[in-house]
Amino acid sequence: MAWVRYDDQFYTHPKVTAVITDDPGAIALHVLANTWTNTQKRAGFVPRHQPAVLLCDRGLGKAWADILVQHGLWHEAPGFDCESCREVYGDLDGTDGYVIHDAHQYRAPGRDRTTPGTSSDLSEKRREAGRKGGMASAARRAKAAAKQANEANVEANEANQGAEGEGLAPVVELAGRAQTSGNSGSTRPAETQQTAQANQANGVSKSSNLLFGGVSPVPGTSPNGEVLPDKEHSSATASHDAEQESIRDDVERLCIHLADRIEANGSKRPNIGKTWRDAARLMLDLDGRTERQVHNMIEWCQNNEFWRSRVMSMPKLREKYDSLRLQALPNSAQRNGNQPSQTRSTTDERVAQAQALKAKFASHQPPTIAGEIAR
């Protein structure tokens, strides 16, 4: 954050009092322009259009700028006649605008223009933190590289000791573990001349040595160059074979029947997959349905105008089976000649009770006063 300095006797200066006498608002433009220009590359210079920008008023900006020039707080550039300002702003000759008289006196020294916690101060702290972080990161990488190299050396020594114990020449050479390319900076396994001679004596191929060193020469091949079976393909084939063996005849018949009925209703024939077969198998084994019951339910729902568009798969049939069964029961009873009994509603019973009570009271006449006296 940069600061602009003003003398505490600024308001008593003859130039300032003269400006205030003409229009006090011009002092506001002077302060605004002074703070604005202090943040620019050429402090003290105010372009011709800037007063209007600062005040958001073109006419007022020009009028107040003219007052500041008239009383000597500002000079017009080019052509200003102040000797001290000509030395400071001589390079602005030919530039259209204004210069603030003795603007360098308003600026604080460089050591005072930055306060703790400001952007410049924080930037320096961040740069220092970045340098420390970079050095710490480099130290961690160097430590990790040393640890990896140490582990590689241990593995190489163990491999060489094992080979010597079996009466073979060393198949892994410590110096040939890795070779760094000078152009790309990448690390790749290398087989040195001494290692190649040892491998040739032991009957080990170069690709075998690379595999022994932790690098497979070609994916999908053995150390001798033989093509290995694709694990993913083998797994998929085994899964497909197991699925084919587990298909049950009753499950398949139900799936084919539902697919046939959906296609017969004008829809695209669905694909029968694992989800279909699982749903049919669960209806038979877990839900306790028989094949005949599920077959009849397929017939009923595909003949029903409401349900045929809502049951388009075997999982959906299993999900809605109980709802379908309850709706199919009245139709089944009517087909078997069992008409449901007609029961009177609660409203009808209450009306009948009210009518009976009314008739009872109508038949019972209350005794007269004369009859009571006669008794």
XYZ file of N, CA and C in Angstrom, residues 250 253-255 257-258 261 279-303 311 314 317-318 320-326 328-329 332 335:
141
model
N -36.677 -74.655 -16.650
C -37.913 -73.970 -16.257
C -37.735 -72.458 -16.282
N -37.755 -71.353 -19.963
C -39.088 -71.385 -20.570
C -39.897 -70.154 -20.182
N -39.818 -69.763 -18.917
C -40.565 -68.574 -18.485
C -40.039 -67.312 -19.158
N -38.730 -67.187 -19.266
C -38.151 -65.988 -19.904
C -38.543 -65.911 -21.375
N -41.156 -67.261 -22.760
C -42.596 -67.013 -22.871
C -42.916 -65.530 -22.701
N -42.313 -64.884 -21.699
C -42.558 -63.448 -21.499
C -42.032 -62.635 -22.674
N -44.525 -62.957 -25.547
C -45.760 -62.199 -25.376
C -45.534 -60.700 -25.546
N -34.241 -63.122 -11.888
C -35.578 -62.795 -11.387
C -36.506 -63.996 -11.475
N -36.446 -64.726 -12.600
C -37.293 -65.923 -12.740
C -36.899 -66.988 -11.726
N -35.594 -67.176 -11.526
C -35.137 -68.191 -10.571
C -35.560 -67.830 -9.147
N -35.492 -66.549 -8.771
C -35.892 -66.140 -7.431
C -37.395 -66.289 -7.220
N -38.194 -66.058 -8.254
C -39.639 -66.274 -8.122
C -39.954 -67.733 -7.840
N -39.213 -68.618 -8.457
C -39.466 -70.044 -8.271
C -38.880 -70.550 -6.960
N -37.655 -70.166 -6.641
C -36.962 -70.738 -5.488
C -37.221 -69.971 -4.200
N -37.201 -68.637 -4.260
C -37.312 -67.832 -3.048
C -38.755 -67.439 -2.747
N -39.511 -67.033 -3.777
C -40.891 -66.572 -3.564
C -41.883 -67.723 -3.471
N -41.489 -68.913 -3.866
C -42.378 -70.072 -3.745
C -43.438 -70.165 -4.830
N -43.222 -69.538 -5.990
C -44.175 -69.663 -7.100
C -43.864 -70.931 -7.889
N -44.907 -71.459 -8.486
C -44.697 -72.592 -9.388
C -44.560 -72.073 -10.807
N -44.012 -72.906 -11.656
C -43.847 -72.497 -13.051
C -45.199 -72.222 -13.696
N -46.227 -73.012 -13.353
C -47.559 -72.806 -13.921
C -48.135 -71.473 -13.458
N -47.959 -71.128 -12.182
C -48.476 -69.846 -11.688
C -47.819 -68.661 -12.400
N -46.502 -68.701 -12.529
C -45.811 -67.601 -13.207
C -46.229 -67.540 -14.666
N -46.389 -68.695 -15.309
C -46.808 -68.739 -16.723
C -48.179 -68.104 -16.881
N -49.131 -68.466 -15.977
C -50.474 -67.887 -16.068
C -50.457 -66.387 -15.781
N -49.588 -65.954 -14.853
C -49.519 -64.530 -14.553
C -48.977 -63.745 -15.750
N -48.046 -64.333 -16.490
C -47.557 -63.696 -17.717
C -48.684 -63.534 -18.712
N -49.503 -64.568 -18.845
C -50.630 -64.499 -19.769
C -51.595 -63.396 -19.355
N -51.895 -63.348 -18.051
C -52.901 -62.381 -17.602
C -52.413 -60.940 -17.775
N -51.177 -60.651 -17.340
C -50.712 -59.261 -17.406
C -50.497 -58.795 -18.834
N -50.114 -59.697 -19.729
C -49.917 -59.291 -21.113
C -51.232 -59.173 -21.869
N -52.317 -59.776 -21.338
C -53.646 -59.588 -21.924
C -54.350 -58.366 -21.352
N -45.355 -54.065 -17.431
C -44.542 -55.261 -17.187
C -43.851 -55.622 -18.489
N -38.713 -59.422 -16.862
C -38.907 -60.400 -15.802
C -38.688 -59.792 -14.413
N -41.871 -58.073 -13.521
C -42.920 -59.043 -13.214
C -42.803 -59.519 -11.774
N -41.574 -59.815 -11.336
C -41.384 -60.259 -9.953
C -41.720 -59.146 -8.964
N -43.923 -56.688 -9.314
C -45.352 -56.390 -9.293
C -46.212 -57.640 -9.152
N -45.607 -58.783 -8.829
C -46.358 -60.042 -8.875
C -47.544 -60.020 -7.905
N -47.368 -59.569 -6.668
C -48.455 -59.575 -5.700
C -49.584 -58.649 -6.116
N -49.251 -57.476 -6.656
C -50.295 -56.564 -7.141
C -51.064 -57.190 -8.290
N -50.359 -57.860 -9.188
C -51.023 -58.536 -10.300
C -51.924 -59.664 -9.801
N -51.425 -60.387 -8.797
C -52.217 -61.522 -8.282
C -53.517 -61.052 -7.654
N -53.463 -59.939 -6.873
C -54.675 -59.434 -6.229
C -55.684 -58.917 -7.246
N -55.926 -59.994 -10.309
C -56.389 -61.114 -11.132
C -57.395 -61.991 -10.403
N -57.465 -61.934 -9.043
C -58.369 -62.795 -8.278
C -59.843 -62.580 -8.618
N -60.694 -64.197 -11.822
C -60.674 -65.646 -11.732
C -61.935 -66.169 -11.078
N -64.778 -66.062 -13.569
C -64.679 -67.112 -14.584
C -65.101 -68.466 -14.017
